[in-house]
Amino acid sequence: MNQRRHQKKPMRVINTSEIISQIREMCMQVNVHLSDDVKTAILAGKEKEESPLGCQILGQLEENMNIAAETNIPICQDTGMTVVFLKVGQDVHFEGMYIEDAVNEGIRQGYKDGYLRKSVVKDPVDRVNTGDNTPGVIHYEIVPGDQVEITVAPKGFGSENMSRLYMLKPADGIEGIKDAILETVKLAGPNACPPIVVGVGIGGTFEKSAILAKKALTRDLNQSSDIPYVRELEDEMLEKINRLGIGPGGLGGRVTALGVNVETYPTHIAGMPVAINICCHVNRHIRRVI
């Protein structure tokens, strides 16, 4: 009886060929079809925009995403460096290739078969292109269960280059966080291809806050935080950013941002890391569970 009670749950076996196939398809889909939350936000922005030029630009963005979907071509020529978040159930056992090789093989096939631009260089100083958009940037998380959740989020560097990280003092408080977000958006101006989505990570350590900010960009724009003060911060920052007058394309107007998503994590008593990761209106993210 005791032996049966303590028997281990059988592992679910997933062959990495399934990971390759899924990531290949996801890379091609996410670069052509904008997610519903972002499409809805662009259309809603077009209704809110008061500037005639801003309205015209948002109309062009709408036309662009429709043409991309109809003709199966990328929404943007910068098809990004591929960021992959993997949530792996602890009851999963992979068979086949080493998982990191499998993820990169999926990226390689997706970018090759989808005729997507290859933008990755092998060394940050030597600058020789790898020719297949690998390696991707992969974040792993072990979670309960026997499923694997894959999120693919290609990140273009026009907006990535406008991102910032602040090591604030605890005494800076919530007002310091607000100032950091607004300063980052002001400095980005037109260079981040607005309207933008702003991902914010607060807490953890230097690198954890940056990962939180990246992850925040993959959250549905219609999904608010469960934490009351974070939800209020998201709403306030969206309103204040849209009062800056940067507007669509940086040419003035009311719709500078489509959304502000904030993620938090416990941190040390002596610090308050804050990362702001900006994404252009082509905020690509796709999620599948196997």
Tab-separated table of N, CA, C and O in Angstrom, residues 42-163:
chain	number	residue	atom	x	y	z
A	42	ILE	N	-4.733	49.080	-32.019
A	42	ILE	CA	-4.447	50.005	-33.132
A	42	ILE	C	-5.739	50.596	-33.681
A	42	ILE	O	-5.838	51.807	-33.933
A	43	LEU	N	-6.754	49.753	-33.855
A	43	LEU	CA	-8.045	50.226	-34.371
A	43	LEU	C	-8.708	51.183	-33.385
A	43	LEU	O	-9.302	52.192	-33.785
A	44	ALA	N	-8.597	50.863	-32.086
A	44	ALA	CA	-9.161	51.747	-31.065
A	44	ALA	C	-8.405	53.071	-31.039
A	44	ALA	O	-9.000	54.143	-30.871
A	45	GLY	N	-7.094	53.017	-31.241
A	45	GLY	CA	-6.281	54.232	-31.274
A	45	GLY	C	-6.676	55.138	-32.420
A	45	GLY	O	-6.671	56.370	-32.291
A	46	LYS	N	-7.025	54.530	-33.545
A	46	LYS	CA	-7.449	55.305	-34.718
A	46	LYS	C	-8.716	56.107	-34.413
A	46	LYS	O	-8.885	57.239	-34.884
A	47	GLU	N	-9.594	55.533	-33.596
A	47	GLU	CA	-10.830	56.228	-33.225
A	47	GLU	C	-10.570	57.367	-32.237
A	47	GLU	O	-11.270	58.377	-32.243
A	48	LYS	N	-9.536	57.199	-31.398
A	48	LYS	CA	-9.244	58.202	-30.369
A	48	LYS	C	-8.390	59.357	-30.887
A	48	LYS	O	-8.440	60.465	-30.359
A	49	GLU	N	-7.568	59.068	-31.900
A	49	GLU	CA	-6.586	60.059	-32.356
A	49	GLU	C	-7.262	61.326	-32.873
A	49	GLU	O	-8.188	61.262	-33.683
A	50	GLU	N	-6.787	62.479	-32.392
A	50	GLU	CA	-7.361	63.770	-32.773
A	50	GLU	C	-6.569	64.452	-33.881
A	50	GLU	O	-7.090	65.318	-34.574
A	51	SER	N	-5.302	64.068	-34.035
A	51	SER	CA	-4.468	64.669	-35.072
A	51	SER	C	-4.787	64.036	-36.426
A	51	SER	O	-4.757	62.806	-36.571
A	52	PRO	N	-5.095	64.837	-37.449
A	52	PRO	CA	-5.366	64.276	-38.785
A	52	PRO	C	-4.205	63.459	-39.328
A	52	PRO	O	-4.408	62.385	-39.896
A	53	LEU	N	-2.965	63.961	-39.107
A	53	LEU	CA	-1.793	63.222	-39.574
A	53	LEU	C	-1.636	61.912	-38.793
A	53	LEU	O	-1.338	60.853	-39.357
A	54	GLY	N	-1.859	61.986	-37.473
A	54	GLY	CA	-1.784	60.789	-36.641
A	54	GLY	C	-2.806	59.759	-37.061
A	54	GLY	O	-2.527	58.546	-37.098
A	55	CYS	N	-4.003	60.233	-37.386
A	55	CYS	CA	-5.083	59.346	-37.850
A	55	CYS	C	-4.689	58.684	-39.167
A	55	CYS	O	-4.944	57.491	-39.387
A	56	GLN	N	-4.070	59.449	-40.026
A	56	GLN	CA	-3.634	58.921	-41.324
A	56	GLN	C	-2.580	57.823	-41.125
A	56	GLN	O	-2.632	56.779	-41.787
A	57	ILE	N	-1.647	58.054	-40.212
A	57	ILE	CA	-0.597	57.069	-39.952
A	57	ILE	C	-1.199	55.785	-39.388
A	57	ILE	O	-0.846	54.675	-39.808
A	58	LEU	N	-2.117	55.909	-38.448
A	58	LEU	CA	-2.762	54.721	-37.879
A	58	LEU	C	-3.557	53.966	-38.946
A	58	LEU	O	-3.611	52.730	-38.942
A	59	GLY	N	-4.143	54.721	-39.884
A	59	GLY	CA	-4.833	54.078	-41.005
A	59	GLY	C	-3.859	53.299	-41.882
A	59	GLY	O	-4.172	52.198	-42.367
A	60	GLN	N	-2.658	53.851	-42.063
A	60	GLN	CA	-1.631	53.147	-42.845
A	60	GLN	C	-1.152	51.882	-42.130
A	60	GLN	O	-0.890	50.860	-42.770
A	61	LEU	N	-1.066	51.955	-40.804
A	61	LEU	CA	-0.684	50.765	-40.031
A	61	LEU	C	-1.745	49.675	-40.161
A	61	LEU	O	-1.420	48.487	-40.285
A	62	GLU	N	-2.999	50.090	-40.141
A	62	GLU	CA	-4.098	49.132	-40.330
A	62	GLU	C	-4.022	48.495	-41.720
A	62	GLU	O	-4.141	47.265	-41.869
A	63	GLU	N	-3.794	49.329	-42.726
A	63	GLU	CA	-3.676	48.815	-44.091
A	63	GLU	C	-2.483	47.865	-44.210
A	63	GLU	O	-2.575	46.807	-44.848
A	64	ASN	N	-1.380	48.226	-43.563
A	64	ASN	CA	-0.169	47.411	-43.611
A	64	ASN	C	-0.403	46.023	-43.015
A	64	ASN	O	0.011	45.009	-43.585
A	65	MET	N	-1.074	45.978	-41.858
A	65	MET	CA	-1.277	44.667	-41.232
A	65	MET	C	-2.266	43.819	-42.026
A	65	MET	O	-2.145	42.589	-42.068
A	66	ASN	N	-3.209	44.463	-42.704
A	66	ASN	CA	-4.144	43.716	-43.551
A	66	ASN	C	-3.433	43.146	-44.777
A	66	ASN	O	-3.672	41.993	-45.160
A	67	ILE	N	-2.585	43.948	-45.394
A	67	ILE	CA	-1.826	43.482	-46.569
A	67	ILE	C	-0.910	42.324	-46.181
A	67	ILE	O	-0.791	41.330	-46.905
A	68	ALA	N	-0.253	42.448	-45.009
A	68	ALA	CA	0.656	41.391	-44.537
A	68	ALA	C	-0.094	40.072	-44.399
A	68	ALA	O	0.382	39.022	-44.843
A	69	ALA	N	-1.276	40.128	-43.784
A	69	ALA	CA	-2.057	38.904	-43.565
A	69	ALA	C	-2.558	38.316	-44.880
A	69	ALA	O	-2.547	37.095	-45.074
A	70	GLU	N	-3.003	39.189	-45.798
A	70	GLU	CA	-3.575	38.719	-47.070
A	70	GLU	C	-2.519	38.142	-48.006
A	70	GLU	O	-2.787	37.200	-48.757
A	71	THR	N	-1.320	38.704	-47.982
A	71	THR	CA	-0.277	38.294	-48.932
A	71	THR	C	0.802	37.417	-48.295
A	71	THR	O	1.736	37.001	-48.971
A	72	ASN	N	0.653	37.166	-46.990
A	72	ASN	CA	1.588	36.314	-46.256
A	72	ASN	C	3.031	36.845	-46.312
A	72	ASN	O	3.978	36.102	-46.552
A	73	ILE	N	3.163	38.148	-46.094
A	73	ILE	CA	4.493	38.759	-46.005
A	73	ILE	C	4.627	39.418	-44.624
A	73	ILE	O	3.625	39.725	-43.980
A	74	PRO	N	5.857	39.623	-44.142
A	74	PRO	CA	6.042	40.161	-42.786
A	74	PRO	C	5.385	41.533	-42.581
A	74	PRO	O	5.367	42.363	-43.488
A	75	ILE	N	4.880	41.733	-41.388
A	75	ILE	CA	4.286	43.023	-41.020
A	75	ILE	C	5.349	44.115	-41.048
A	75	ILE	O	5.081	45.258	-41.388
A	76	CYS	N	6.580	43.739	-40.663
A	76	CYS	CA	7.697	44.679	-40.638
A	76	CYS	C	8.929	44.007	-41.217
A	76	CYS	O	9.132	42.802	-41.016
A	77	GLN	N	9.752	44.768	-41.914
A	77	GLN	CA	10.972	44.195	-42.501
A	77	GLN	C	11.965	43.740	-41.438
A	77	GLN	O	12.756	42.825	-41.669
A	78	ASP	N	11.921	44.363	-40.246
A	78	ASP	CA	12.779	43.900	-39.156
A	78	ASP	C	12.052	42.768	-38.440
A	78	ASP	O	11.205	43.000	-37.576
A	79	THR	N	12.374	41.541	-38.826
A	79	THR	CA	11.708	40.379	-38.223
A	79	THR	C	12.373	39.950	-36.918
A	79	THR	O	12.067	38.880	-36.381
A	80	GLY	N	13.261	40.779	-36.417
A	80	GLY	CA	13.699	40.695	-35.041
A	80	GLY	C	14.679	39.597	-34.682
A	80	GLY	O	15.015	38.721	-35.467
A	81	MET	N	15.131	39.678	-33.436
A	81	MET	CA	15.866	38.587	-32.801
A	81	MET	C	14.827	37.804	-32.017
A	81	MET	O	14.039	38.377	-31.264
A	82	THR	N	14.812	36.483	-32.190
A	82	THR	CA	13.724	35.684	-31.640
A	82	THR	C	13.932	35.406	-30.151
A	82	THR	O	14.909	34.788	-29.750
A	83	VAL	N	12.974	35.881	-29.357
A	83	VAL	CA	12.963	35.613	-27.924
A	83	VAL	C	11.952	34.497	-27.670
A	83	VAL	O	10.817	34.561	-28.160
A	84	VAL	N	12.370	33.475	-26.929
A	84	VAL	CA	11.492	32.339	-26.642
A	84	VAL	C	11.425	32.124	-25.132
A	84	VAL	O	12.456	32.011	-24.460
A	85	PHE	N	10.202	32.108	-24.602
A	85	PHE	CA	9.970	31.749	-23.211
A	85	PHE	C	9.441	30.320	-23.184
A	85	PHE	O	8.431	30.015	-23.822
A	86	LEU	N	10.127	29.438	-22.445
A	86	LEU	CA	9.698	28.045	-22.321
A	86	LEU	C	9.319	27.755	-20.873
A	86	LEU	O	10.157	27.838	-19.973
A	87	LYS	N	8.044	27.429	-20.645
A	87	LYS	CA	7.613	26.934	-19.339
A	87	LYS	C	7.501	25.420	-19.457
A	87	LYS	O	6.616	24.904	-20.157
A	88	VAL	N	8.390	24.705	-18.787
A	88	VAL	CA	8.473	23.254	-18.921
A	88	VAL	C	7.954	22.585	-17.653
A	88	VAL	O	8.475	22.837	-16.553
A	89	GLY	N	6.925	21.752	-17.793
A	89	GLY	CA	6.411	21.006	-16.652
A	89	GLY	C	7.474	20.047	-16.122
A	89	GLY	O	8.194	19.415	-16.905
A	90	GLN	N	7.555	19.934	-14.803
A	90	GLN	CA	8.597	19.093	-14.216
A	90	GLN	C	8.364	17.601	-14.471
A	90	GLN	O	9.264	16.783	-14.235
A	91	ASP	N	7.175	17.249	-14.954
A	91	ASP	CA	6.885	15.852	-15.292
A	91	ASP	C	7.063	15.574	-16.783
A	91	ASP	O	6.526	14.594	-17.301
A	92	VAL	N	7.815	16.427	-17.461
A	92	VAL	CA	8.095	16.246	-18.890
A	92	VAL	C	9.522	15.731	-19.064
A	92	VAL	O	10.458	16.206	-18.415
A	93	HIS	N	9.658	14.772	-19.945
A	93	HIS	CA	10.990	14.295	-20.340
A	93	HIS	C	11.140	14.488	-21.843
A	93	HIS	O	10.295	14.027	-22.619
A	94	PHE	N	12.193	15.195	-22.256
A	94	PHE	CA	12.441	15.413	-23.679
A	94	PHE	C	13.285	14.275	-24.244
A	94	PHE	O	14.278	13.859	-23.624
A	95	GLU	N	12.886	13.821	-25.411
A	95	GLU	CA	13.687	12.858	-26.162
A	95	GLU	C	14.044	13.460	-27.507
A	95	GLU	O	13.272	14.236	-28.068
A	96	GLY	N	15.197	13.083	-28.015
A	96	GLY	CA	15.631	13.595	-29.313
A	96	GLY	C	16.810	14.517	-29.142
A	96	GLY	O	17.774	14.203	-28.450
A	97	MET	N	16.725	15.707	-29.746
A	97	MET	CA	17.815	16.670	-29.674
A	97	MET	C	17.887	17.316	-28.287
A	97	MET	O	16.909	17.315	-27.537
A	98	TYR	N	19.028	17.878	-27.988
A	98	TYR	CA	19.163	18.766	-26.834
A	98	TYR	C	18.160	19.899	-27.022
A	98	TYR	O	18.028	20.462	-28.108
A	99	ILE	N	17.407	20.258	-25.960
A	99	ILE	CA	16.276	21.177	-26.095
A	99	ILE	C	16.688	22.531	-26.679
A	99	ILE	O	15.980	23.109	-27.507
A	100	GLU	N	17.847	23.041	-26.285
A	100	GLU	CA	18.264	24.337	-26.819
A	100	GLU	C	18.559	24.256	-28.314
A	100	GLU	O	18.226	25.167	-29.078
A	101	ASP	N	19.151	23.152	-28.735
A	101	ASP	CA	19.389	22.947	-30.165
A	101	ASP	C	18.065	22.840	-30.918
A	101	ASP	O	17.927	23.337	-32.041
A	102	ALA	N	17.082	22.194	-30.284
A	102	ALA	CA	15.773	22.033	-30.920
A	102	ALA	C	15.065	23.379	-31.101
A	102	ALA	O	14.474	23.660	-32.152
A	103	VAL	N	15.136	24.226	-30.080
A	103	VAL	CA	14.524	25.560	-30.178
A	103	VAL	C	15.165	26.343	-31.321
A	103	VAL	O	14.474	26.946	-32.153
A	104	ASN	N	16.490	26.317	-31.373
A	104	ASN	CA	17.185	27.056	-32.430
A	104	ASN	C	16.948	26.448	-33.811
A	104	ASN	O	16.897	27.176	-34.805
A	105	GLU	N	16.755	25.141	-33.871
A	105	GLU	CA	16.429	24.521	-35.155
A	105	GLU	C	15.046	24.964	-35.625
A	105	GLU	O	14.824	25.209	-36.819
A	106	GLY	N	14.102	25.087	-34.694
A	106	GLY	CA	12.779	25.597	-35.045
A	106	GLY	C	12.842	27.020	-35.571
A	106	GLY	O	12.180	27.377	-36.554
A	107	ILE	N	13.665	27.859	-34.928
A	107	ILE	CA	13.851	29.233	-35.390
A	107	ILE	C	14.474	29.234	-36.784
A	107	ILE	O	14.015	29.943	-37.683
A	108	ARG	N	15.525	28.434	-36.950
A	108	ARG	CA	16.222	28.375	-38.240
A	108	ARG	C	15.264	27.986	-39.364
A	108	ARG	O	15.220	28.645	-40.409
A	109	GLN	N	14.470	26.950	-39.148
A	109	GLN	CA	13.533	26.500	-40.175
A	109	GLN	C	12.450	27.538	-40.436
A	109	GLN	O	12.075	27.790	-41.589
A	110	GLY	N	11.949	28.159	-39.377
A	110	GLY	CA	10.890	29.158	-39.536
A	110	GLY	C	11.344	30.359	-40.348
A	110	GLY	O	10.631	30.848	-41.230
A	111	TYR	N	12.546	30.829	-40.063
A	111	TYR	CA	13.054	32.011	-40.767
A	111	TYR	C	13.475	31.679	-42.199
A	111	TYR	O	13.351	32.519	-43.094
A	112	LYS	N	13.920	30.452	-42.410
A	112	LYS	CA	14.286	30.037	-43.770
A	112	LYS	C	13.031	29.806	-44.613
A	112	LYS	O	12.883	30.364	-45.701
A	113	ASP	N	12.103	28.991	-44.096
A	113	ASP	CA	10.917	28.625	-44.872
A	113	ASP	C	9.934	29.783	-45.001
A	113	ASP	O	9.145	29.829	-45.944
A	114	GLY	N	9.976	30.715	-44.046
A	114	GLY	CA	9.094	31.875	-44.104
A	114	GLY	C	9.692	33.053	-44.849
A	114	GLY	O	9.059	34.104	-44.949
A	115	TYR	N	10.915	32.889	-45.374
A	115	TYR	CA	11.623	33.965	-46.086
A	115	TYR	C	11.675	35.237	-45.242
A	115	TYR	O	11.407	36.346	-45.713
A	116	LEU	N	12.032	35.055	-43.968
A	116	LEU	CA	12.116	36.161	-43.026
A	116	LEU	C	13.554	36.666	-42.929
A	116	LEU	O	14.498	35.881	-43.061
A	117	ARG	N	13.707	37.960	-42.686
A	117	ARG	CA	15.048	38.547	-42.652
A	117	ARG	C	15.877	37.965	-41.512
A	117	ARG	O	15.389	37.810	-40.385
A	118	LYS	N	17.129	37.653	-41.830
A	118	LYS	CA	18.047	37.118	-40.829
A	118	LYS	C	18.889	38.268	-40.279
A	118	LYS	O	19.673	38.870	-41.004
A	119	SER	N	18.726	38.549	-38.986
A	119	SER	CA	19.298	39.770	-38.414
A	119	SER	C	20.310	39.528	-37.300
A	119	SER	O	20.747	40.483	-36.658
A	120	VAL	N	20.676	38.272	-37.061
A	120	VAL	CA	21.531	37.970	-35.916
A	120	VAL	C	22.994	37.833	-36.346
A	120	VAL	O	23.289	37.137	-37.321
A	121	VAL	N	23.881	38.498	-35.606
A	121	VAL	CA	25.316	38.353	-35.857
A	121	VAL	C	25.931	37.460	-34.789
A	121	VAL	O	25.498	37.454	-33.637
A	122	LYS	N	26.953	36.680	-35.186
A	122	LYS	CA	27.539	35.670	-34.294
A	122	LYS	C	28.271	36.282	-33.111
A	122	LYS	O	28.254	35.744	-32.005
A	123	ASP	N	28.903	37.420	-33.325
A	123	ASP	CA	29.660	38.080	-32.267
A	123	ASP	C	29.297	39.562	-32.267
A	123	ASP	O	29.218	40.180	-33.335
A	124	PRO	N	29.090	40.152	-31.088
A	124	PRO	CA	28.665	41.559	-31.053
A	124	PRO	C	29.709	42.541	-31.551
A	124	PRO	O	29.375	43.682	-31.874
A	125	VAL	N	30.972	42.118	-31.629
A	125	VAL	CA	32.034	43.001	-32.106
A	125	VAL	C	32.412	42.685	-33.551
A	125	VAL	O	32.516	43.579	-34.390
A	126	ASP	N	32.584	41.410	-33.879
A	126	ASP	CA	32.987	41.030	-35.235
A	126	ASP	C	31.863	41.218	-36.262
A	126	ASP	O	32.124	41.435	-37.449
A	127	ARG	N	30.581	41.082	-35.813
A	127	ARG	CA	29.402	41.413	-36.629
A	127	ARG	C	29.239	40.551	-37.884
A	127	ARG	O	28.773	41.028	-38.912
A	128	VAL	N	29.575	39.273	-37.814
A	128	VAL	CA	29.347	38.377	-38.950
A	128	VAL	C	27.980	37.724	-38.782
A	128	VAL	O	27.696	37.101	-37.757
A	129	ASN	N	27.117	37.859	-39.790
A	129	ASN	CA	25.750	37.340	-39.712
A	129	ASN	C	25.761	35.816	-39.667
A	129	ASN	O	26.487	35.166	-40.416
A	130	THR	N	24.923	35.245	-38.779
A	130	THR	CA	24.859	33.784	-38.680
A	130	THR	C	24.124	33.164	-39.864
A	130	THR	O	24.228	31.968	-40.111
A	131	GLY	N	23.337	33.964	-40.570
A	131	GLY	CA	22.681	33.497	-41.786
A	131	GLY	C	21.366	32.781	-41.588
A	131	GLY	O	20.688	32.436	-42.568
A	132	ASP	N	20.952	32.551	-40.336
A	132	ASP	CA	19.680	31.825	-40.134
A	132	ASP	C	18.873	32.350	-38.944
A	132	ASP	O	17.929	31.716	-38.477
A	133	ASN	N	19.252	33.525	-38.448
A	133	ASN	CA	18.582	34.195	-37.322
A	133	ASN	C	18.710	33.450	-35.995
A	133	ASN	O	17.951	33.690	-35.061
A	134	THR	N	19.657	32.529	-35.913
A	134	THR	CA	19.944	31.895	-34.632
A	134	THR	C	21.302	32.388	-34.130
A	134	THR	O	22.107	32.890	-34.930
A	135	PRO	N	21.546	32.278	-32.835
A	135	PRO	CA	20.669	31.687	-31.829
A	135	PRO	C	19.589	32.664	-31.364
A	135	PRO	O	19.747	33.884	-31.477
A	136	GLY	N	18.507	32.100	-30.845
A	136	GLY	CA	17.493	32.926	-30.203
A	136	GLY	C	17.904	33.205	-28.766
A	136	GLY	O	18.903	32.688	-28.265
A	137	VAL	N	17.138	34.056	-28.103
A	137	VAL	CA	17.324	34.306	-26.670
A	137	VAL	C	16.248	33.497	-25.957
A	137	VAL	O	15.054	33.725	-26.163
A	138	ILE	N	16.674	32.527	-25.157
A	138	ILE	CA	15.746	31.553	-24.586
A	138	ILE	C	15.710	31.691	-23.064
A	138	ILE	O	16.753	31.705	-22.404
A	139	HIS	N	14.503	31.797	-22.514
A	139	HIS	CA	14.299	31.869	-21.071
A	139	HIS	C	13.524	30.628	-20.632
A	139	HIS	O	12.431	30.358	-21.139
A	140	TYR	N	14.085	29.872	-19.694
A	140	TYR	CA	13.472	28.635	-19.225
A	140	TYR	C	12.839	28.828	-17.852
A	140	TYR	O	13.364	29.552	-17.006
A	141	GLU	N	11.716	28.137	-17.641
A	141	GLU	CA	11.074	28.136	-16.334
A	141	GLU	C	10.515	26.739	-16.097
A	141	GLU	O	9.793	26.197	-16.943
A	142	ILE	N	10.860	26.121	-14.967
A	142	ILE	CA	10.326	24.817	-14.608
A	142	ILE	C	9.073	25.034	-13.765
A	142	ILE	O	9.108	25.746	-12.753
A	143	VAL	N	7.965	24.424	-14.177
A	143	VAL	CA	6.676	24.612	-13.508
A	143	VAL	C	6.056	23.242	-13.220
A	143	VAL	O	6.474	22.231	-13.788
A	144	PRO	N	5.040	23.183	-12.349
A	144	PRO	CA	4.369	21.909	-12.105
A	144	PRO	C	3.657	21.412	-13.370
A	144	PRO	O	3.295	22.202	-14.239
A	145	GLY	N	3.437	20.093	-13.434
A	145	GLY	CA	2.635	19.545	-14.525
A	145	GLY	C	3.443	18.851	-15.601
A	145	GLY	O	4.654	18.654	-15.483
A	146	ASP	N	2.730	18.481	-16.674
A	146	ASP	CA	3.353	17.709	-17.754
A	146	ASP	C	3.132	18.351	-19.123
A	146	ASP	O	3.027	17.677	-20.139
A	147	GLN	N	3.038	19.689	-19.115
A	147	GLN	CA	2.866	20.416	-20.374
A	147	GLN	C	4.059	21.346	-20.613
A	147	GLN	O	4.818	21.657	-19.691
A	148	VAL	N	4.184	21.774	-21.849
A	148	VAL	CA	5.204	22.760	-22.205
A	148	VAL	C	4.497	23.956	-22.848
A	148	VAL	O	3.762	23.789	-23.823
A	149	GLU	N	4.681	25.124	-22.271
A	149	GLU	CA	4.119	26.356	-22.835
A	149	GLU	C	5.237	27.100	-23.545
A	149	GLU	O	6.280	27.373	-22.961
A	150	ILE	N	5.002	27.409	-24.814
A	150	ILE	CA	6.003	28.099	-25.632
A	150	ILE	C	5.477	29.479	-26.001
A	150	ILE	O	4.368	29.602	-26.535
A	151	THR	N	6.251	30.508	-25.713
A	151	THR	CA	5.925	31.861	-26.163
A	151	THR	C	7.061	32.330	-27.068
A	151	THR	O	8.225	32.302	-26.665
A	152	VAL	N	6.710	32.734	-28.284
A	152	VAL	CA	7.688	33.246	-29.238
A	152	VAL	C	7.419	34.737	-29.433
A	152	VAL	O	6.285	35.132	-29.734
A	153	ALA	N	8.456	35.542	-29.242
A	153	ALA	CA	8.293	36.999	-29.323
A	153	ALA	C	9.483	37.623	-30.044
A	153	ALA	O	10.444	38.079	-29.403
A	154	PRO	N	9.464	37.676	-31.385
A	154	PRO	CA	10.557	38.323	-32.126
A	154	PRO	C	10.634	39.804	-31.759
A	154	PRO	O	9.612	40.481	-31.686
A	155	LYS	N	11.835	40.300	-31.528
A	155	LYS	CA	11.991	41.683	-31.065
A	155	LYS	C	12.862	42.478	-32.022
A	155	LYS	O	14.049	42.208	-32.198
A	156	GLY	N	12.252	43.479	-32.653
A	156	GLY	CA	12.993	44.381	-33.518
A	156	GLY	C	13.831	45.339	-32.688
A	156	GLY	O	13.493	45.660	-31.549
A	157	PHE	N	14.914	45.829	-33.276
A	157	PHE	CA	15.865	46.598	-32.474
A	157	PHE	C	15.711	48.102	-32.576
A	157	PHE	O	16.403	48.834	-31.875
A	158	GLY	N	14.820	48.599	-33.436
A	158	GLY	CA	14.556	50.034	-33.412
A	158	GLY	C	14.022	50.437	-32.056
A	158	GLY	O	14.470	51.425	-31.449
A	159	SER	N	13.076	49.654	-31.549
A	159	SER	CA	12.514	49.925	-30.224
A	159	SER	C	13.372	49.347	-29.103
A	159	SER	O	13.491	49.945	-28.028
A	160	GLU	N	13.997	48.189	-29.350
A	160	GLU	CA	14.854	47.580	-28.317
A	160	GLU	C	15.965	48.535	-27.895
A	160	GLU	O	16.300	48.643	-26.709
A	161	ASN	N	16.523	49.256	-28.861
A	161	ASN	CA	17.616	50.187	-28.573
A	161	ASN	C	17.183	51.372	-27.710
A	161	ASN	O	18.023	52.085	-27.157
A	162	MET	N	15.884	51.595	-27.621
A	162	MET	CA	15.370	52.725	-26.840
A	162	MET	C	15.052	52.328	-25.391
A	162	MET	O	14.585	53.145	-24.603
A	163	SER	N	15.296	51.071	-25.033
A	163	SER	CA	14.974	50.569	-23.700
A	163	SER	C	16.054	50.960	-22.697
A	163	SER	O	17.200	51.208	-23.066
